[in-house]
Amino acid sequence: MAIDLRSDTVTRPSAAMREAAAGADVGDDVYGEDPTVNELEAAAAERVGTEDALYVPTGTMGNQIAARVHADRGEEIILDRESHVYCWELGGLAQLSGLQPRPVDAADAVPTPEQFASAYVEESLHRAGTGLLALENTHNGRGGVAVPPESISVAAAAAHDRGVSVHLDGARLFNACVALDVAPERMVRDVDSVLFCLSKGLGAPVGSILAGDAAFVAEARRVRKLFGGGMRQAGLIAAPGLLALENVDRLETDHENAAALASGLDDVDGLRASDPDTNIVQVFTDELGVDAETFVDACEERGVLGGVHGPYLTRFCTHLDVTREDVEAAVERVAAVAADLRE
Ligand SMILES: *Cc1c(COP(=O)(O)O)cnc(C)c1O
């Protein structure tokens, strides 16, 4: 059996989740009548300490809805050049909402106030103006970095001082909270909306949550319909999401496994591995003189799946279907791959 470290999205729903889905009480959620979705939205809002929350099919849709709600056509969105919203959502800001990304190079995963100030654009006859600051925590593209709440607050204050709203792409919000031992309420205290995925480390088969104040969520509900995300008896997929909310504390195990994986791989001749904050390990193969494409293919042949994230950058992700034994086996197999490629 291949050890699948491509992403924490590859987890299979547990028997309890399948049972919960089969037995879920349902109704038409577009009419607001699905009791299971309503329960999930209430539980999710409570979990992050916001007034309200909206169940959305994917994290991508949640981010795109947030951008649409916060910013007007033509406006600019300040975000990190390695952010998911900028890199991995098919230019959705432009395609779906007529928004312009203005990327900055946020080396510490969150734009500094200085970076915000120099990227900020005042609305004028010639310029559309800045409509949103989008942050990300944990930061996927920079190696699952857990951004401390103080940095989020500082960035948010810089935006709010200029009347600009702040969205947090917290696809892996709880990984950050667990890694830093910070309450979710604190992590999202100073942002205007937050997205988190139920379908990643928390193990649900489908779905994400977009949370904020009541007015934001009411508007987000309209945009969800516009983007084709108004679902009917969605309680069937929301029920496992309720169980996923109970999986927060076990993320610690994924982080420990990632640390073990990183240290094992870093000891392999020719490989350099990041020291992970959370469940994402970045492995660099430049010293080996092998590009990530070749490396990932060779790993697959040996029964370890990873993802190409740069010319010499491979990403391995731990999750709830990966045990410590899997991690140890993965290190052995990848070490054998590196030995082959060194020859
Ligand atoms: C996975 C991810 C998303 C998107 O989630 P999907 O459910 O796959 O659309 C958004 N942001 C970040 C940081 C992610 O890692």
mmCIF file of N, CA, C and O in Angstrom, residues 249-305:
data_model
loop_
_atom_site.group_PDB
_atom_site.id
_atom_site.type_symbol
_atom_site.label_atom_id
_atom_site.label_comp_id
_atom_site.label_asym_id
_atom_site.label_seq_id
_atom_site.Cartn_x
_atom_site.Cartn_y
_atom_site.Cartn_z
ATOM 1 N N ASP A 249 -8.137 18.375 18.631
ATOM 2 C CA ASP A 249 -6.997 18.092 19.515
ATOM 3 C C ASP A 249 -6.022 17.073 18.939
ATOM 4 O O ASP A 249 -4.824 17.132 19.206
ATOM 5 N N ARG A 250 -6.563 16.156 18.126
ATOM 6 C CA ARG A 250 -5.672 15.124 17.589
ATOM 7 C C ARG A 250 -4.726 15.638 16.500
ATOM 8 O O ARG A 250 -3.815 14.920 16.071
ATOM 9 N N LEU A 251 -4.880 16.886 16.096
ATOM 10 C CA LEU A 251 -3.941 17.451 15.116
ATOM 11 C C LEU A 251 -2.512 17.427 15.654
ATOM 12 O O LEU A 251 -1.546 17.353 14.898
ATOM 13 N N GLU A 252 -2.399 17.478 16.962
ATOM 14 C CA GLU A 252 -1.092 17.388 17.623
ATOM 15 C C GLU A 252 -0.319 16.157 17.140
ATOM 16 O O GLU A 252 0.889 16.211 16.907
ATOM 17 N N THR A 253 -1.028 15.048 16.989
ATOM 18 C CA THR A 253 -0.397 13.809 16.511
ATOM 19 C C THR A 253 0.181 14.005 15.107
ATOM 20 O O THR A 253 1.297 13.550 14.825
ATOM 21 N N ASP A 254 -0.576 14.691 14.251
ATOM 22 C CA ASP A 254 -0.077 14.945 12.889
ATOM 23 C C ASP A 254 1.192 15.791 12.938
ATOM 24 O O ASP A 254 2.121 15.591 12.139
ATOM 25 N N HIS A 255 1.214 16.737 13.869
ATOM 26 C CA HIS A 255 2.386 17.616 13.970
ATOM 27 C C HIS A 255 3.607 16.829 14.452
ATOM 28 O O HIS A 255 4.715 17.013 13.946
ATOM 29 N N GLU A 256 3.380 15.941 15.415
ATOM 30 C CA GLU A 256 4.489 15.107 15.896
ATOM 31 C C GLU A 256 4.992 14.196 14.782
ATOM 32 O O GLU A 256 6.203 14.009 14.603
ATOM 33 N N ASN A 257 4.053 13.645 14.023
ATOM 34 C CA ASN A 257 4.452 12.782 12.905
ATOM 35 C C ASN A 257 5.225 13.563 11.845
ATOM 36 O O ASN A 257 6.191 13.058 11.265
ATOM 37 N N ALA A 258 4.790 14.788 11.597
ATOM 38 C CA ALA A 258 5.488 15.621 10.604
ATOM 39 C C ALA A 258 6.908 15.920 11.082
ATOM 40 O O ALA A 258 7.863 15.893 10.288
ATOM 41 N N ALA A 259 7.057 16.192 12.375
ATOM 42 C CA ALA A 259 8.395 16.483 12.912
ATOM 43 C C ALA A 259 9.303 15.259 12.750
ATOM 44 O O ALA A 259 10.473 15.388 12.367
ATOM 45 N N ALA A 260 8.738 14.077 13.027
ATOM 46 C CA ALA A 260 9.526 12.841 12.887
ATOM 47 C C ALA A 260 9.899 12.614 11.423
ATOM 48 O O ALA A 260 11.043 12.241 11.105
ATOM 49 N N LEU A 261 8.947 12.857 10.543
ATOM 50 C CA LEU A 261 9.194 12.695 9.103
ATOM 51 C C LEU A 261 10.292 13.650 8.640
ATOM 52 O O LEU A 261 11.238 13.253 7.942
ATOM 53 N N ALA A 262 10.183 14.895 9.058
ATOM 54 C CA ALA A 262 11.156 15.912 8.629
ATOM 55 C C ALA A 262 12.551 15.565 9.134
ATOM 56 O O ALA A 262 13.528 15.643 8.382
ATOM 57 N N SER A 263 12.640 15.150 10.391
ATOM 58 C CA SER A 263 13.986 14.896 10.899
ATOM 59 C C SER A 263 14.575 13.646 10.249
ATOM 60 O O SER A 263 15.763 13.616 9.925
ATOM 61 N N GLY A 264 13.734 12.649 9.985
ATOM 62 C CA GLY A 264 14.210 11.454 9.280
ATOM 63 C C GLY A 264 14.693 11.791 7.870
ATOM 64 O O GLY A 264 15.759 11.330 7.443
ATOM 65 N N LEU A 265 13.934 12.620 7.173
ATOM 66 C CA LEU A 265 14.295 12.940 5.785
ATOM 67 C C LEU A 265 15.499 13.873 5.717
ATOM 68 O O LEU A 265 16.318 13.788 4.805
ATOM 69 N N ASP A 266 15.593 14.763 6.699
ATOM 70 C CA ASP A 266 16.711 15.702 6.707
ATOM 71 C C ASP A 266 18.044 14.981 6.915
ATOM 72 O O ASP A 266 19.097 15.465 6.506
ATOM 73 N N ASP A 267 17.982 13.805 7.551
ATOM 74 C CA ASP A 267 19.197 13.014 7.770
ATOM 75 C C ASP A 267 19.642 12.254 6.525
ATOM 76 O O ASP A 267 20.724 11.671 6.508
ATOM 77 N N VAL A 268 18.786 12.227 5.506
ATOM 78 C CA VAL A 268 19.133 11.485 4.284
ATOM 79 C C VAL A 268 20.087 12.332 3.439
ATOM 80 O O VAL A 268 19.836 13.520 3.208
ATOM 81 N N ASP A 269 21.159 11.721 2.980
ATOM 82 C CA ASP A 269 22.148 12.400 2.136
ATOM 83 C C ASP A 269 21.490 13.012 0.906
ATOM 84 O O ASP A 269 20.820 12.311 0.153
ATOM 85 N N GLY A 270 21.701 14.316 0.701
ATOM 86 C CA GLY A 270 21.170 14.967 -0.498
ATOM 87 C C GLY A 270 19.828 15.635 -0.290
ATOM 88 O O GLY A 270 19.408 16.452 -1.103
ATOM 89 N N LEU A 271 19.123 15.293 0.791
ATOM 90 C CA LEU A 271 17.812 15.909 1.038
ATOM 91 C C LEU A 271 17.919 16.952 2.140
ATOM 92 O O LEU A 271 18.664 16.780 3.106
ATOM 93 N N ARG A 272 17.149 18.021 1.979
ATOM 94 C CA ARG A 272 16.993 19.008 3.045
ATOM 95 C C ARG A 272 15.515 19.104 3.356
ATOM 96 O O ARG A 272 14.705 19.251 2.445
ATOM 97 N N ALA A 273 15.167 18.981 4.633
ATOM 98 C CA ALA A 273 13.750 19.087 5.006
ATOM 99 C C ALA A 273 13.557 20.261 5.942
ATOM 100 O O ALA A 273 14.426 20.571 6.764
ATOM 101 N N SER A 274 12.410 20.927 5.804
ATOM 102 C CA SER A 274 12.069 22.040 6.692
ATOM 103 C C SER A 274 11.811 21.505 8.095
ATOM 104 O O SER A 274 11.511 20.332 8.284
ATOM 105 N N ASP A 275 11.908 22.387 9.078
ATOM 106 C CA ASP A 275 11.538 22.046 10.444
ATOM 107 C C ASP A 275 10.081 22.497 10.596
ATOM 108 O O ASP A 275 9.810 23.689 10.709
ATOM 109 N N PRO A 276 9.127 21.563 10.537
ATOM 110 C CA PRO A 276 7.726 21.986 10.385
ATOM 111 C C PRO A 276 7.099 22.518 11.681
ATOM 112 O O PRO A 276 7.339 21.984 12.757
ATOM 113 N N ASP A 277 6.295 23.568 11.539
ATOM 114 C CA ASP A 277 5.468 24.041 12.661
ATOM 115 C C ASP A 277 4.279 23.108 12.858
ATOM 116 O O ASP A 277 3.786 22.944 13.967
ATOM 117 N N THR A 278 3.772 22.571 11.738
ATOM 118 C CA THR A 278 2.513 21.818 11.809
ATOM 119 C C THR A 278 2.630 20.505 11.032
ATOM 120 O O THR A 278 3.529 19.730 11.323
ATOM 121 N N ASN A 279 1.722 20.248 10.096
ATOM 122 C CA ASN A 279 1.669 18.932 9.453
ATOM 123 C C ASN A 279 2.217 18.907 8.033
ATOM 124 O O ASN A 279 1.971 17.956 7.299
ATOM 125 N N ILE A 280 2.909 19.974 7.641
ATOM 126 C CA ILE A 280 3.416 20.061 6.268
ATOM 127 C C ILE A 280 4.942 20.064 6.290
ATOM 128 O O ILE A 280 5.555 20.878 6.984
ATOM 129 N N VAL A 281 5.521 19.140 5.538
ATOM 130 C CA VAL A 281 6.983 19.039 5.468
ATOM 131 C C VAL A 281 7.416 19.396 4.053
ATOM 132 O O VAL A 281 6.906 18.841 3.083
ATOM 133 N N GLN A 282 8.343 20.327 3.959
ATOM 134 C CA GLN A 282 8.906 20.691 2.659
ATOM 135 C C GLN A 282 10.255 20.007 2.517
ATOM 136 O O GLN A 282 11.102 20.115 3.407
ATOM 137 N N VAL A 283 10.437 19.324 1.385
ATOM 138 C CA VAL A 283 11.709 18.645 1.139
ATOM 139 C C VAL A 283 12.333 19.232 -0.122
ATOM 140 O O VAL A 283 11.671 19.327 -1.161
ATOM 141 N N PHE A 284 13.588 19.640 -0.004
ATOM 142 C CA PHE A 284 14.307 20.258 -1.124
ATOM 143 C C PHE A 284 15.317 19.260 -1.677
ATOM 144 O O PHE A 284 16.071 18.641 -0.918
ATOM 145 N N THR A 285 15.304 19.121 -3.012
ATOM 146 C CA THR A 285 16.156 18.118 -3.659
ATOM 147 C C THR A 285 17.235 18.757 -4.532
ATOM 148 O O THR A 285 17.836 18.081 -5.369
ATOM 149 N N ASP A 286 17.479 20.050 -4.342
ATOM 150 C CA ASP A 286 18.488 20.726 -5.182
ATOM 151 C C ASP A 286 19.887 20.152 -4.959
ATOM 152 O O ASP A 286 20.650 19.976 -5.898
ATOM 153 N N GLU A 287 20.215 19.844 -3.710
ATOM 154 C CA GLU A 287 21.549 19.292 -3.436
ATOM 155 C C GLU A 287 21.738 17.932 -4.095
ATOM 156 O O GLU A 287 22.850 17.548 -4.449
ATOM 157 N N LEU A 288 20.629 17.236 -4.246
ATOM 158 C CA LEU A 288 20.661 15.929 -4.899
ATOM 159 C C LEU A 288 20.811 16.104 -6.418
ATOM 160 O O LEU A 288 21.163 15.156 -7.133
ATOM 161 N N GLY A 289 20.503 17.313 -6.882
ATOM 162 C CA GLY A 289 20.563 17.586 -8.319
ATOM 163 C C GLY A 289 19.407 16.937 -9.077
ATOM 164 O O GLY A 289 19.519 16.627 -10.261
ATOM 165 N N VAL A 290 18.297 16.746 -8.369
ATOM 166 C CA VAL A 290 17.136 16.079 -8.968
ATOM 167 C C VAL A 290 15.928 16.998 -8.786
ATOM 168 O O VAL A 290 15.689 17.493 -7.677
ATOM 169 N N ASP A 291 15.181 17.236 -9.860
ATOM 170 C CA ASP A 291 14.023 18.115 -9.690
ATOM 171 C C ASP A 291 12.873 17.381 -8.992
ATOM 172 O O ASP A 291 12.861 16.154 -8.891
ATOM 173 N N ALA A 292 11.940 18.180 -8.497
ATOM 174 C CA ALA A 292 10.859 17.623 -7.679
ATOM 175 C C ALA A 292 9.995 16.638 -8.474
ATOM 176 O O ALA A 292 9.547 15.624 -7.944
ATOM 177 N N GLU A 293 9.794 16.945 -9.721
ATOM 178 C CA GLU A 293 8.994 16.092 -10.604
ATOM 179 C C GLU A 293 9.568 14.658 -10.616
ATOM 180 O O GLU A 293 8.862 13.678 -10.375
ATOM 181 N N THR A 294 10.868 14.579 -10.892
ATOM 182 C CA THR A 294 11.565 13.291 -10.958
ATOM 183 C C THR A 294 11.537 12.602 -9.590
ATOM 184 O O THR A 294 11.302 11.389 -9.481
ATOM 185 N N PHE A 295 11.784 13.398 -8.550
ATOM 186 C CA PHE A 295 11.825 12.872 -7.184
ATOM 187 C C PHE A 295 10.469 12.283 -6.781
ATOM 188 O O PHE A 295 10.390 11.164 -6.260
ATOM 189 N N VAL A 296 9.411 13.021 -7.059
ATOM 190 C CA VAL A 296 8.066 12.561 -6.677
ATOM 191 C C VAL A 296 7.700 11.282 -7.441
ATOM 192 O O VAL A 296 7.130 10.346 -6.865
ATOM 193 N N ASP A 297 8.055 11.230 -8.722
ATOM 194 C CA ASP A 297 7.793 10.011 -9.510
ATOM 195 C C ASP A 297 8.540 8.821 -8.917
ATOM 196 O O ASP A 297 7.993 7.718 -8.801
ATOM 197 N N ALA A 298 9.803 9.052 -8.543
ATOM 198 C CA ALA A 298 10.612 7.955 -7.989
ATOM 199 C C ALA A 298 10.053 7.516 -6.631
ATOM 200 O O ALA A 298 10.031 6.323 -6.314
ATOM 201 N N CYS A 299 9.588 8.467 -5.845
ATOM 202 C CA CYS A 299 8.981 8.129 -4.546
ATOM 203 C C CYS A 299 7.718 7.292 -4.756
ATOM 204 O O CYS A 299 7.463 6.320 -4.036
ATOM 205 N N GLU A 300 6.946 7.668 -5.746
ATOM 206 C CA GLU A 300 5.711 6.932 -6.021
ATOM 207 C C GLU A 300 6.023 5.477 -6.357
ATOM 208 O O GLU A 300 5.334 4.558 -5.908
ATOM 209 N N GLU A 301 7.078 5.266 -7.134
ATOM 210 C CA GLU A 301 7.462 3.898 -7.486
ATOM 211 C C GLU A 301 7.820 3.079 -6.255
ATOM 212 O O GLU A 301 7.625 1.870 -6.225
ATOM 213 N N ARG A 302 8.328 3.775 -5.234
ATOM 214 C CA ARG A 302 8.688 3.103 -3.972
ATOM 215 C C ARG A 302 7.531 3.112 -2.966
ATOM 216 O O ARG A 302 7.699 2.696 -1.817
ATOM 217 N N GLY A 303 6.381 3.640 -3.374
ATOM 218 C CA GLY A 303 5.211 3.568 -2.500
ATOM 219 C C GLY A 303 5.051 4.711 -1.517
ATOM 220 O O GLY A 303 4.456 4.549 -0.448
ATOM 221 N N VAL A 304 5.559 5.893 -1.886
ATOM 222 C CA VAL A 304 5.311 7.089 -1.065
ATOM 223 C C VAL A 304 4.821 8.200 -1.993
ATOM 224 O O VAL A 304 5.499 8.549 -2.959
ATOM 225 N N LEU A 305 3.653 8.742 -1.695
ATOM 226 C CA LEU A 305 3.103 9.795 -2.547
ATOM 227 C C LEU A 305 3.335 11.162 -1.914
ATOM 228 O O LEU A 305 3.070 11.379 -0.734
#
